[in-house]
Amino acid sequence: MDLLREGQKITIFFQKNASMVEMSCEIEKVYDDRLDLVLPQYFMRYIECLQVGFKLTAKAFSKLGTIDFNTVIISSPLEECFTIELDYNSIKLTQGNELPIIEAIEKIDISVDSEVYSTKTFEISSEYIKFYLDKPLAIGDFLDCSLKLPKTYGIINFRVAVTEIDAIYSNEITAKIVMMAENDRQTLLYYMYVYTTNSD
């Protein structure tokens, strides 16, 4: 639940007849498996679409991107509060219009010519990574990386191509991510979201 917090804006989408309704709400309380929402005053006109057991889509917005997941309504708005149950099997974080970038020092293993070098990053984005490496490289070199993220995020693996070598500090490397599994990309975005949120 570290992707969501009280007071965060969230939009729910549901079908009414032949049209799609978009309703802006606010998260009132966050639980392990569900959310209490504050609905806008006009919600009663859609009361038949917001009953126990109905499904809808919810999108929470942040400066890093959009958290998108399917939900099931488990408590009617006629009750004390409007509650939706979260389906974590469908959750997805989509990068926003701006490229998310964080200045994070994390451990990373870089494979170069069958040799593995353990080093650290100093900048991470969803499209490139910057790290230190005391090994001569050339622009265009392909490297296999294993980024060790903190807590329970685990290790993500990807391939990069060297795009820049600092003119003064030759051990500062910028490399573009050219191959990454979708699961690892989601893990990276989640980690960056939490890192950015905790840095606010």
mmCIF file with all atom_site columns, C-alpha atoms in Angstrom:
data_model
loop_
_atom_site.group_PDB
_atom_site.id
_atom_site.type_symbol
_atom_site.label_atom_id
_atom_site.label_alt_id
_atom_site.label_comp_id
_atom_site.label_asym_id
_atom_site.label_entity_id
_atom_site.label_seq_id
_atom_site.pdbx_PDB_ins_code
_atom_site.Cartn_x
_atom_site.Cartn_y
_atom_site.Cartn_z
_atom_site.occupancy
_atom_site.B_iso_or_equiv
_atom_site.pdbx_formal_charge
_atom_site.auth_seq_id
_atom_site.auth_comp_id
_atom_site.auth_asym_id
_atom_site.auth_atom_id
_atom_site.pdbx_PDB_model_num
ATOM 1   C CA . MET A 1 1   ? 0.000   0.000   0.000   1.00 0.00 ? 1   MET A CA 1
ATOM 2   C CA . ASP A 1 2   ? 3.016   2.311   -0.204  1.00 0.00 ? 2   ASP A CA 1
ATOM 3   C CA . LEU A 1 3   ? 1.718   3.515   -3.595  1.00 0.00 ? 3   LEU A CA 1
ATOM 4   C CA . LEU A 1 4   ? -1.319  5.184   -2.037  1.00 0.00 ? 4   LEU A CA 1
ATOM 5   C CA . ARG A 1 5   ? -1.827  7.598   0.843   1.00 0.00 ? 5   ARG A CA 1
ATOM 6   C CA . GLU A 1 6   ? -4.556  9.502   2.620   1.00 0.00 ? 6   GLU A CA 1
ATOM 7   C CA . GLY A 1 7   ? -5.545  12.770  0.965   1.00 0.00 ? 7   GLY A CA 1
ATOM 8   C CA . GLN A 1 8   ? -4.322  11.608  -2.450  1.00 0.00 ? 8   GLN A CA 1
ATOM 9   C CA . LYS A 1 9   ? -6.571  12.371  -5.416  1.00 0.00 ? 9   LYS A CA 1
ATOM 10  C CA . ILE A 1 10  ? -8.051  9.382   -7.192  1.00 0.00 ? 10  ILE A CA 1
ATOM 11  C CA . THR A 1 11  ? -10.441 9.091   -10.137 1.00 0.00 ? 11  THR A CA 1
ATOM 12  C CA . ILE A 1 12  ? -12.873 6.209   -10.565 1.00 0.00 ? 12  ILE A CA 1
ATOM 13  C CA . PHE A 1 13  ? -14.324 5.166   -13.933 1.00 0.00 ? 13  PHE A CA 1
ATOM 14  C CA . PHE A 1 14  ? -17.455 3.093   -14.418 1.00 0.00 ? 14  PHE A CA 1
ATOM 15  C CA . GLN A 1 15  ? -20.041 2.340   -17.088 1.00 0.00 ? 15  GLN A CA 1
ATOM 16  C CA . LYS A 1 16  ? -23.517 3.934   -17.037 1.00 0.00 ? 16  LYS A CA 1
ATOM 17  C CA . ASN A 1 17  ? -25.701 2.811   -19.913 1.00 0.00 ? 17  ASN A CA 1
ATOM 18  C CA . ALA A 1 18  ? -23.643 3.467   -23.072 1.00 0.00 ? 18  ALA A CA 1
ATOM 19  C CA . SER A 1 19  ? -21.299 6.061   -21.599 1.00 0.00 ? 19  SER A CA 1
ATOM 20  C CA . MET A 1 20  ? -18.259 6.034   -19.326 1.00 0.00 ? 20  MET A CA 1
ATOM 21  C CA . VAL A 1 21  ? -18.459 8.140   -16.160 1.00 0.00 ? 21  VAL A CA 1
ATOM 22  C CA . GLU A 1 22  ? -15.353 9.740   -14.624 1.00 0.00 ? 22  GLU A CA 1
ATOM 23  C CA . MET A 1 23  ? -15.629 10.732  -10.964 1.00 0.00 ? 23  MET A CA 1
ATOM 24  C CA . SER A 1 24  ? -12.935 12.581  -8.995  1.00 0.00 ? 24  SER A CA 1
ATOM 25  C CA . CYS A 1 25  ? -12.550 11.476  -5.367  1.00 0.00 ? 25  CYS A CA 1
ATOM 26  C CA . GLU A 1 26  ? -10.112 11.675  -2.488  1.00 0.00 ? 26  GLU A CA 1
ATOM 27  C CA . ILE A 1 27  ? -8.611  8.843   -0.448  1.00 0.00 ? 27  ILE A CA 1
ATOM 28  C CA . GLU A 1 28  ? -9.895  9.109   3.116   1.00 0.00 ? 28  GLU A CA 1
ATOM 29  C CA . LYS A 1 29  ? -8.264  5.997   4.594   1.00 0.00 ? 29  LYS A CA 1
ATOM 30  C CA . VAL A 1 30  ? -5.882  3.332   3.296   1.00 0.00 ? 30  VAL A CA 1
ATOM 31  C CA . TYR A 1 31  ? -6.129  -0.315  4.434   1.00 0.00 ? 31  TYR A CA 1
ATOM 32  C CA . ASP A 1 32  ? -4.116  -3.382  3.399   1.00 0.00 ? 32  ASP A CA 1
ATOM 33  C CA . ASP A 1 33  ? -6.671  -4.450  0.801   1.00 0.00 ? 33  ASP A CA 1
ATOM 34  C CA . ARG A 1 34  ? -9.128  -1.580  0.321   1.00 0.00 ? 34  ARG A CA 1
ATOM 35  C CA . LEU A 1 35  ? -9.658  2.172   0.310   1.00 0.00 ? 35  LEU A CA 1
ATOM 36  C CA . ASP A 1 36  ? -12.226 4.467   1.880   1.00 0.00 ? 36  ASP A CA 1
ATOM 37  C CA . LEU A 1 37  ? -13.054 7.276   -0.554  1.00 0.00 ? 37  LEU A CA 1
ATOM 38  C CA . VAL A 1 38  ? -14.690 10.669  -0.198  1.00 0.00 ? 38  VAL A CA 1
ATOM 39  C CA . LEU A 1 39  ? -17.156 10.945  -3.103  1.00 0.00 ? 39  LEU A CA 1
ATOM 40  C CA . PRO A 1 40  ? -18.222 14.222  -4.721  1.00 0.00 ? 40  PRO A CA 1
ATOM 41  C CA . GLN A 1 41  ? -21.649 15.596  -3.808  1.00 0.00 ? 41  GLN A CA 1
ATOM 42  C CA . TYR A 1 42  ? -23.232 14.603  -7.134  1.00 0.00 ? 42  TYR A CA 1
ATOM 43  C CA . PHE A 1 43  ? -22.531 10.866  -6.673  1.00 0.00 ? 43  PHE A CA 1
ATOM 44  C CA . MET A 1 44  ? -26.202 10.053  -5.948  1.00 0.00 ? 44  MET A CA 1
ATOM 45  C CA . ARG A 1 45  ? -27.121 10.407  -9.615  1.00 0.00 ? 45  ARG A CA 1
ATOM 46  C CA . TYR A 1 46  ? -24.960 7.325   -10.260 1.00 0.00 ? 46  TYR A CA 1
ATOM 47  C CA . ILE A 1 47  ? -26.044 5.357   -7.198  1.00 0.00 ? 47  ILE A CA 1
ATOM 48  C CA . GLU A 1 48  ? -27.237 2.353   -9.228  1.00 0.00 ? 48  GLU A CA 1
ATOM 49  C CA . CYS A 1 49  ? -23.705 1.952   -10.660 1.00 0.00 ? 49  CYS A CA 1
ATOM 50  C CA . LEU A 1 50  ? -22.030 2.043   -7.259  1.00 0.00 ? 50  LEU A CA 1
ATOM 51  C CA . GLN A 1 51  ? -23.451 -0.959  -5.450  1.00 0.00 ? 51  GLN A CA 1
ATOM 52  C CA . VAL A 1 52  ? -21.847 -3.812  -3.542  1.00 0.00 ? 52  VAL A CA 1
ATOM 53  C CA . GLY A 1 53  ? -20.038 -6.218  -5.873  1.00 0.00 ? 53  GLY A CA 1
ATOM 54  C CA . PHE A 1 54  ? -19.827 -3.845  -8.856  1.00 0.00 ? 54  PHE A CA 1
ATOM 55  C CA . LYS A 1 55  ? -16.454 -3.453  -10.573 1.00 0.00 ? 55  LYS A CA 1
ATOM 56  C CA . LEU A 1 56  ? -14.799 -0.218  -11.648 1.00 0.00 ? 56  LEU A CA 1
ATOM 57  C CA . THR A 1 57  ? -11.420 1.176   -12.644 1.00 0.00 ? 57  THR A CA 1
ATOM 58  C CA . ALA A 1 58  ? -9.477  3.521   -10.381 1.00 0.00 ? 58  ALA A CA 1
ATOM 59  C CA . LYS A 1 59  ? -6.568  5.793   -11.271 1.00 0.00 ? 59  LYS A CA 1
ATOM 60  C CA . ALA A 1 60  ? -4.396  7.556   -8.708  1.00 0.00 ? 60  ALA A CA 1
ATOM 61  C CA . PHE A 1 61  ? -2.212  10.346  -10.039 1.00 0.00 ? 61  PHE A CA 1
ATOM 62  C CA . SER A 1 62  ? 1.279   11.337  -8.937  1.00 0.00 ? 62  SER A CA 1
ATOM 63  C CA . LYS A 1 63  ? 4.120   13.389  -10.387 1.00 0.00 ? 63  LYS A CA 1
ATOM 64  C CA . LEU A 1 64  ? 5.844   10.154  -11.367 1.00 0.00 ? 64  LEU A CA 1
ATOM 65  C CA . GLY A 1 65  ? 2.932   8.554   -13.213 1.00 0.00 ? 65  GLY A CA 1
ATOM 66  C CA . THR A 1 66  ? -0.501  6.981   -12.950 1.00 0.00 ? 66  THR A CA 1
ATOM 67  C CA . ILE A 1 67  ? -1.392  4.046   -10.706 1.00 0.00 ? 67  ILE A CA 1
ATOM 68  C CA . ASP A 1 68  ? -4.080  2.101   -12.536 1.00 0.00 ? 68  ASP A CA 1
ATOM 69  C CA . PHE A 1 69  ? -5.996  -0.891  -11.162 1.00 0.00 ? 69  PHE A CA 1
ATOM 70  C CA . ASN A 1 70  ? -9.345  -2.643  -11.266 1.00 0.00 ? 70  ASN A CA 1
ATOM 71  C CA . THR A 1 71  ? -11.429 -2.648  -8.090  1.00 0.00 ? 71  THR A CA 1
ATOM 72  C CA . VAL A 1 72  ? -14.560 -4.170  -6.629  1.00 0.00 ? 72  VAL A CA 1
ATOM 73  C CA . ILE A 1 73  ? -17.002 -2.097  -4.583  1.00 0.00 ? 73  ILE A CA 1
ATOM 74  C CA . ILE A 1 74  ? -17.518 -3.880  -1.281  1.00 0.00 ? 74  ILE A CA 1
ATOM 75  C CA . SER A 1 75  ? -19.524 -1.181  0.497   1.00 0.00 ? 75  SER A CA 1
ATOM 76  C CA . SER A 1 76  ? -22.318 0.948   -0.948  1.00 0.00 ? 76  SER A CA 1
ATOM 77  C CA . PRO A 1 77  ? -22.179 4.764   -0.744  1.00 0.00 ? 77  PRO A CA 1
ATOM 78  C CA . LEU A 1 78  ? -25.399 4.451   1.256   1.00 0.00 ? 78  LEU A CA 1
ATOM 79  C CA . GLU A 1 79  ? -23.292 3.063   4.091   1.00 0.00 ? 79  GLU A CA 1
ATOM 80  C CA . GLU A 1 80  ? -21.152 5.160   6.413   1.00 0.00 ? 80  GLU A CA 1
ATOM 81  C CA . CYS A 1 81  ? -18.371 5.422   3.833   1.00 0.00 ? 81  CYS A CA 1
ATOM 82  C CA . PHE A 1 82  ? -17.679 4.373   0.246   1.00 0.00 ? 82  PHE A CA 1
ATOM 83  C CA . THR A 1 83  ? -15.180 1.514   0.181   1.00 0.00 ? 83  THR A CA 1
ATOM 84  C CA . ILE A 1 84  ? -13.497 -0.212  -2.760  1.00 0.00 ? 84  ILE A CA 1
ATOM 85  C CA . GLU A 1 85  ? -11.512 -3.425  -2.638  1.00 0.00 ? 85  GLU A CA 1
ATOM 86  C CA . LEU A 1 86  ? -8.224  -3.426  -4.569  1.00 0.00 ? 86  LEU A CA 1
ATOM 87  C CA . ASP A 1 87  ? -7.267  -6.096  -7.087  1.00 0.00 ? 87  ASP A CA 1
ATOM 88  C CA . TYR A 1 88  ? -3.462  -6.232  -6.880  1.00 0.00 ? 88  TYR A CA 1
ATOM 89  C CA . ASN A 1 89  ? -3.274  -8.734  -9.730  1.00 0.00 ? 89  ASN A CA 1
ATOM 90  C CA . SER A 1 90  ? -4.226  -5.940  -12.132 1.00 0.00 ? 90  SER A CA 1
ATOM 91  C CA . ILE A 1 91  ? -2.290  -3.031  -10.635 1.00 0.00 ? 91  ILE A CA 1
ATOM 92  C CA . LYS A 1 92  ? -0.006  -1.122  -12.983 1.00 0.00 ? 92  LYS A CA 1
ATOM 93  C CA . LEU A 1 93  ? 2.036   2.054   -12.758 1.00 0.00 ? 93  LEU A CA 1
ATOM 94  C CA . THR A 1 94  ? 2.320   3.998   -16.008 1.00 0.00 ? 94  THR A CA 1
ATOM 95  C CA . GLN A 1 95  ? 5.017   6.609   -16.438 1.00 0.00 ? 95  GLN A CA 1
ATOM 96  C CA . GLY A 1 96  ? 3.747   10.174  -16.750 1.00 0.00 ? 96  GLY A CA 1
ATOM 97  C CA . ASN A 1 97  ? 4.569   12.743  -19.419 1.00 0.00 ? 97  ASN A CA 1
ATOM 98  C CA . GLU A 1 98  ? 7.713   13.850  -17.591 1.00 0.00 ? 98  GLU A CA 1
ATOM 99  C CA . LEU A 1 99  ? 10.634  11.450  -17.373 1.00 0.00 ? 99  LEU A CA 1
ATOM 100 C CA . PRO A 1 100 ? 10.964  10.366  -13.728 1.00 0.00 ? 100 PRO A CA 1
ATOM 101 C CA . ILE A 1 101 ? 14.500  10.824  -12.425 1.00 0.00 ? 101 ILE A CA 1
ATOM 102 C CA . ILE A 1 102 ? 15.876  10.209  -8.929  1.00 0.00 ? 102 ILE A CA 1
ATOM 103 C CA . GLU A 1 103 ? 19.329  10.780  -7.455  1.00 0.00 ? 103 GLU A CA 1
ATOM 104 C CA . ALA A 1 104 ? 19.667  7.436   -5.728  1.00 0.00 ? 104 ALA A CA 1
ATOM 105 C CA . ILE A 1 105 ? 22.749  5.546   -4.583  1.00 0.00 ? 105 ILE A CA 1
ATOM 106 C CA . GLU A 1 106 ? 22.015  1.842   -4.989  1.00 0.00 ? 106 GLU A CA 1
ATOM 107 C CA . LYS A 1 107 ? 24.224  -1.209  -5.491  1.00 0.00 ? 107 LYS A CA 1
ATOM 108 C CA . ILE A 1 108 ? 24.535  -2.483  -9.046  1.00 0.00 ? 108 ILE A CA 1
ATOM 109 C CA . ASP A 1 109 ? 26.512  -5.286  -10.699 1.00 0.00 ? 109 ASP A CA 1
ATOM 110 C CA . ILE A 1 110 ? 27.784  -4.507  -14.211 1.00 0.00 ? 110 ILE A CA 1
ATOM 111 C CA . SER A 1 111 ? 28.862  -7.314  -16.557 1.00 0.00 ? 111 SER A CA 1
ATOM 112 C CA . VAL A 1 112 ? 31.636  -6.295  -18.961 1.00 0.00 ? 112 VAL A CA 1
ATOM 113 C CA . ASP A 1 113 ? 33.401  -8.874  -21.145 1.00 0.00 ? 113 ASP A CA 1
ATOM 114 C CA . SER A 1 114 ? 32.382  -11.745 -18.837 1.00 0.00 ? 114 SER A CA 1
ATOM 115 C CA . GLU A 1 115 ? 33.692  -9.838  -15.821 1.00 0.00 ? 115 GLU A CA 1
ATOM 116 C CA . VAL A 1 116 ? 31.306  -8.593  -13.114 1.00 0.00 ? 116 VAL A CA 1
ATOM 117 C CA . TYR A 1 117 ? 31.993  -5.274  -11.407 1.00 0.00 ? 117 TYR A CA 1
ATOM 118 C CA . SER A 1 118 ? 30.149  -4.294  -8.236  1.00 0.00 ? 118 SER A CA 1
ATOM 119 C CA . THR A 1 119 ? 29.545  -0.550  -8.072  1.00 0.00 ? 119 THR A CA 1
ATOM 120 C CA . LYS A 1 120 ? 26.891  2.095   -7.277  1.00 0.00 ? 120 LYS A CA 1
ATOM 121 C CA . THR A 1 121 ? 24.436  4.257   -9.144  1.00 0.00 ? 121 THR A CA 1
ATOM 122 C CA . PHE A 1 122 ? 24.132  8.013   -8.638  1.00 0.00 ? 122 PHE A CA 1
ATOM 123 C CA . GLU A 1 123 ? 21.118  8.685   -10.852 1.00 0.00 ? 123 GLU A CA 1
ATOM 124 C CA . ILE A 1 124 ? 18.255  6.441   -11.967 1.00 0.00 ? 124 ILE A CA 1
ATOM 125 C CA . SER A 1 125 ? 15.463  7.050   -14.456 1.00 0.00 ? 125 SER A CA 1
ATOM 126 C CA . SER A 1 126 ? 13.021  4.815   -16.300 1.00 0.00 ? 126 SER A CA 1
ATOM 127 C CA . GLU A 1 127 ? 15.020  5.261   -19.544 1.00 0.00 ? 127 GLU A CA 1
ATOM 128 C CA . TYR A 1 128 ? 18.653  5.523   -18.457 1.00 0.00 ? 128 TYR A CA 1
ATOM 129 C CA . ILE A 1 129 ? 20.951  4.967   -15.517 1.00 0.00 ? 129 ILE A CA 1
ATOM 130 C CA . LYS A 1 130 ? 24.128  6.662   -14.270 1.00 0.00 ? 130 LYS A CA 1
ATOM 131 C CA . PHE A 1 131 ? 26.770  4.801   -12.314 1.00 0.00 ? 131 PHE A CA 1
ATOM 132 C CA . TYR A 1 132 ? 30.436  4.745   -11.392 1.00 0.00 ? 132 TYR A CA 1
ATOM 133 C CA . LEU A 1 133 ? 32.737  2.223   -13.070 1.00 0.00 ? 133 LEU A CA 1
ATOM 134 C CA . ASP A 1 134 ? 36.545  2.088   -13.009 1.00 0.00 ? 134 ASP A CA 1
ATOM 135 C CA . LYS A 1 135 ? 36.745  0.177   -16.270 1.00 0.00 ? 135 LYS A CA 1
ATOM 136 C CA . PRO A 1 136 ? 37.520  1.692   -19.703 1.00 0.00 ? 136 PRO A CA 1
ATOM 137 C CA . LEU A 1 137 ? 34.374  1.746   -21.855 1.00 0.00 ? 137 LEU A CA 1
ATOM 138 C CA . ALA A 1 138 ? 33.385  3.111   -25.245 1.00 0.00 ? 138 ALA A CA 1
ATOM 139 C CA . ILE A 1 139 ? 30.218  4.791   -26.450 1.00 0.00 ? 139 ILE A CA 1
ATOM 140 C CA . GLY A 1 140 ? 27.857  2.113   -27.730 1.00 0.00 ? 140 GLY A CA 1
ATOM 141 C CA . ASP A 1 141 ? 29.149  -0.680  -25.486 1.00 0.00 ? 141 ASP A CA 1
ATOM 142 C CA . PHE A 1 142 ? 26.378  -3.000  -24.279 1.00 0.00 ? 142 PHE A CA 1
ATOM 143 C CA . LEU A 1 143 ? 26.347  -3.932  -20.588 1.00 0.00 ? 143 LEU A CA 1
ATOM 144 C CA . ASP A 1 144 ? 24.206  -6.336  -18.565 1.00 0.00 ? 144 ASP A CA 1
ATOM 145 C CA . CYS A 1 145 ? 23.097  -4.883  -15.229 1.00 0.00 ? 145 CYS A CA 1
ATOM 146 C CA . SER A 1 146 ? 21.668  -6.239  -11.986 1.00 0.00 ? 146 SER A CA 1
ATOM 147 C CA . LEU A 1 147 ? 20.300  -3.406  -9.861  1.00 0.00 ? 147 LEU A CA 1
ATOM 148 C CA . LYS A 1 148 ? 19.896  -4.278  -6.167  1.00 0.00 ? 148 LYS A CA 1
ATOM 149 C CA . LEU A 1 149 ? 16.946  -2.321  -4.805  1.00 0.00 ? 149 LEU A CA 1
ATOM 150 C CA . PRO A 1 150 ? 16.339  -1.840  -1.070  1.00 0.00 ? 150 PRO A CA 1
ATOM 151 C CA . LYS A 1 151 ? 13.735  -3.413  1.203   1.00 0.00 ? 151 LYS A CA 1
ATOM 152 C CA . THR A 1 152 ? 11.634  -6.078  -0.507  1.00 0.00 ? 152 THR A CA 1
ATOM 153 C CA . TYR A 1 153 ? 11.908  -4.795  -4.080  1.00 0.00 ? 153 TYR A CA 1
ATOM 154 C CA . GLY A 1 154 ? 14.597  -7.327  -4.912  1.00 0.00 ? 154 GLY A CA 1
ATOM 155 C CA . ILE A 1 155 ? 16.950  -7.328  -7.894  1.00 0.00 ? 155 ILE A CA 1
ATOM 156 C CA . ILE A 1 156 ? 16.021  -6.218  -11.402 1.00 0.00 ? 156 ILE A CA 1
ATOM 157 C CA . ASN A 1 157 ? 17.990  -7.169  -14.502 1.00 0.00 ? 157 ASN A CA 1
ATOM 158 C CA . PHE A 1 158 ? 18.310  -5.228  -17.745 1.00 0.00 ? 158 PHE A CA 1
ATOM 159 C CA . ARG A 1 159 ? 20.662  -4.356  -20.600 1.00 0.00 ? 159 ARG A CA 1
ATOM 160 C CA . VAL A 1 160 ? 22.040  -0.899  -21.317 1.00 0.00 ? 160 VAL A CA 1
ATOM 161 C CA . ALA A 1 161 ? 24.069  0.838   -24.027 1.00 0.00 ? 161 ALA A CA 1
ATOM 162 C CA . VAL A 1 162 ? 26.713  3.363   -22.983 1.00 0.00 ? 162 VAL A CA 1
ATOM 163 C CA . THR A 1 163 ? 25.703  6.828   -24.253 1.00 0.00 ? 163 THR A CA 1
ATOM 164 C CA . GLU A 1 164 ? 28.024  9.158   -22.343 1.00 0.00 ? 164 GLU A CA 1
ATOM 165 C CA . ILE A 1 165 ? 31.341  9.059   -20.491 1.00 0.00 ? 165 ILE A CA 1
ATOM 166 C CA . ASP A 1 166 ? 32.024  12.135  -18.367 1.00 0.00 ? 166 ASP A CA 1
ATOM 167 C CA . ALA A 1 167 ? 34.768  14.248  -19.939 1.00 0.00 ? 167 ALA A CA 1
ATOM 168 C CA . ILE A 1 168 ? 36.378  15.029  -16.583 1.00 0.00 ? 168 ILE A CA 1
ATOM 169 C CA . TYR A 1 169 ? 35.470  12.039  -14.417 1.00 0.00 ? 169 TYR A CA 1
ATOM 170 C CA . SER A 1 170 ? 35.877  9.112   -16.793 1.00 0.00 ? 170 SER A CA 1
ATOM 171 C CA . ASN A 1 171 ? 34.416  6.669   -14.265 1.00 0.00 ? 171 ASN A CA 1
ATOM 172 C CA . GLU A 1 172 ? 30.965  8.384   -14.388 1.00 0.00 ? 172 GLU A CA 1
ATOM 173 C CA . ILE A 1 173 ? 28.934  6.533   -17.001 1.00 0.00 ? 173 ILE A CA 1
ATOM 174 C CA . THR A 1 174 ? 25.502  7.256   -18.509 1.00 0.00 ? 174 THR A CA 1
ATOM 175 C CA . ALA A 1 175 ? 23.806  4.308   -20.208 1.00 0.00 ? 175 ALA A CA 1
ATOM 176 C CA . LYS A 1 176 ? 20.419  3.998   -21.914 1.00 0.00 ? 176 LYS A CA 1
ATOM 177 C CA . ILE A 1 177 ? 18.186  1.079   -20.956 1.00 0.00 ? 177 ILE A CA 1
ATOM 178 C CA . VAL A 1 178 ? 17.622  -0.948  -24.127 1.00 0.00 ? 178 VAL A CA 1
ATOM 179 C CA . MET A 1 179 ? 16.074  -4.144  -22.742 1.00 0.00 ? 179 MET A CA 1
ATOM 180 C CA . MET A 1 180 ? 14.048  -4.757  -19.582 1.00 0.00 ? 180 MET A CA 1
ATOM 181 C CA . ALA A 1 181 ? 11.267  -7.205  -18.729 1.00 0.00 ? 181 ALA A CA 1
ATOM 182 C CA . GLU A 1 182 ? 7.879   -5.614  -17.980 1.00 0.00 ? 182 GLU A CA 1
ATOM 183 C CA . ASN A 1 183 ? 7.829   -7.029  -14.432 1.00 0.00 ? 183 ASN A CA 1
ATOM 184 C CA . ASP A 1 184 ? 11.207  -5.446  -13.739 1.00 0.00 ? 184 ASP A CA 1
ATOM 185 C CA . ARG A 1 185 ? 10.016  -2.150  -15.249 1.00 0.00 ? 185 ARG A CA 1
ATOM 186 C CA . GLN A 1 186 ? 7.008   -2.142  -12.933 1.00 0.00 ? 186 GLN A CA 1
ATOM 187 C CA . THR A 1 187 ? 9.281   -2.888  -9.953  1.00 0.00 ? 187 THR A CA 1
ATOM 188 C CA . LEU A 1 188 ? 11.561  -0.001  -10.941 1.00 0.00 ? 188 LEU A CA 1
ATOM 189 C CA . LEU A 1 189 ? 8.633   2.411   -11.295 1.00 0.00 ? 189 LEU A CA 1
ATOM 190 C CA . TYR A 1 190 ? 7.202   1.341   -7.910  1.00 0.00 ? 190 TYR A CA 1
ATOM 191 C CA . TYR A 1 191 ? 10.573  1.855   -6.248  1.00 0.00 ? 191 TYR A CA 1
ATOM 192 C CA . MET A 1 192 ? 10.978  5.280   -7.895  1.00 0.00 ? 192 MET A CA 1
ATOM 193 C CA . TYR A 1 193 ? 7.444   6.267   -6.883  1.00 0.00 ? 193 TYR A CA 1
ATOM 194 C CA . VAL A 1 194 ? 8.069   5.405   -3.226  1.00 0.00 ? 194 VAL A CA 1
ATOM 195 C CA . TYR A 1 195 ? 11.525  7.042   -3.295  1.00 0.00 ? 195 TYR A CA 1
ATOM 196 C CA . THR A 1 196 ? 10.056  10.238  -4.758  1.00 0.00 ? 196 THR A CA 1
ATOM 197 C CA . THR A 1 197 ? 7.097   10.253  -2.348  1.00 0.00 ? 197 THR A CA 1
ATOM 198 C CA . ASN A 1 198 ? 9.306   9.757   0.712   1.00 0.00 ? 198 ASN A CA 1
ATOM 199 C CA . SER A 1 199 ? 11.619  12.536  -0.486  1.00 0.00 ? 199 SER A CA 1
ATOM 200 C CA . ASP A 1 200 ? 8.802   15.125  -0.682  1.00 0.00 ? 200 ASP A CA 1
#
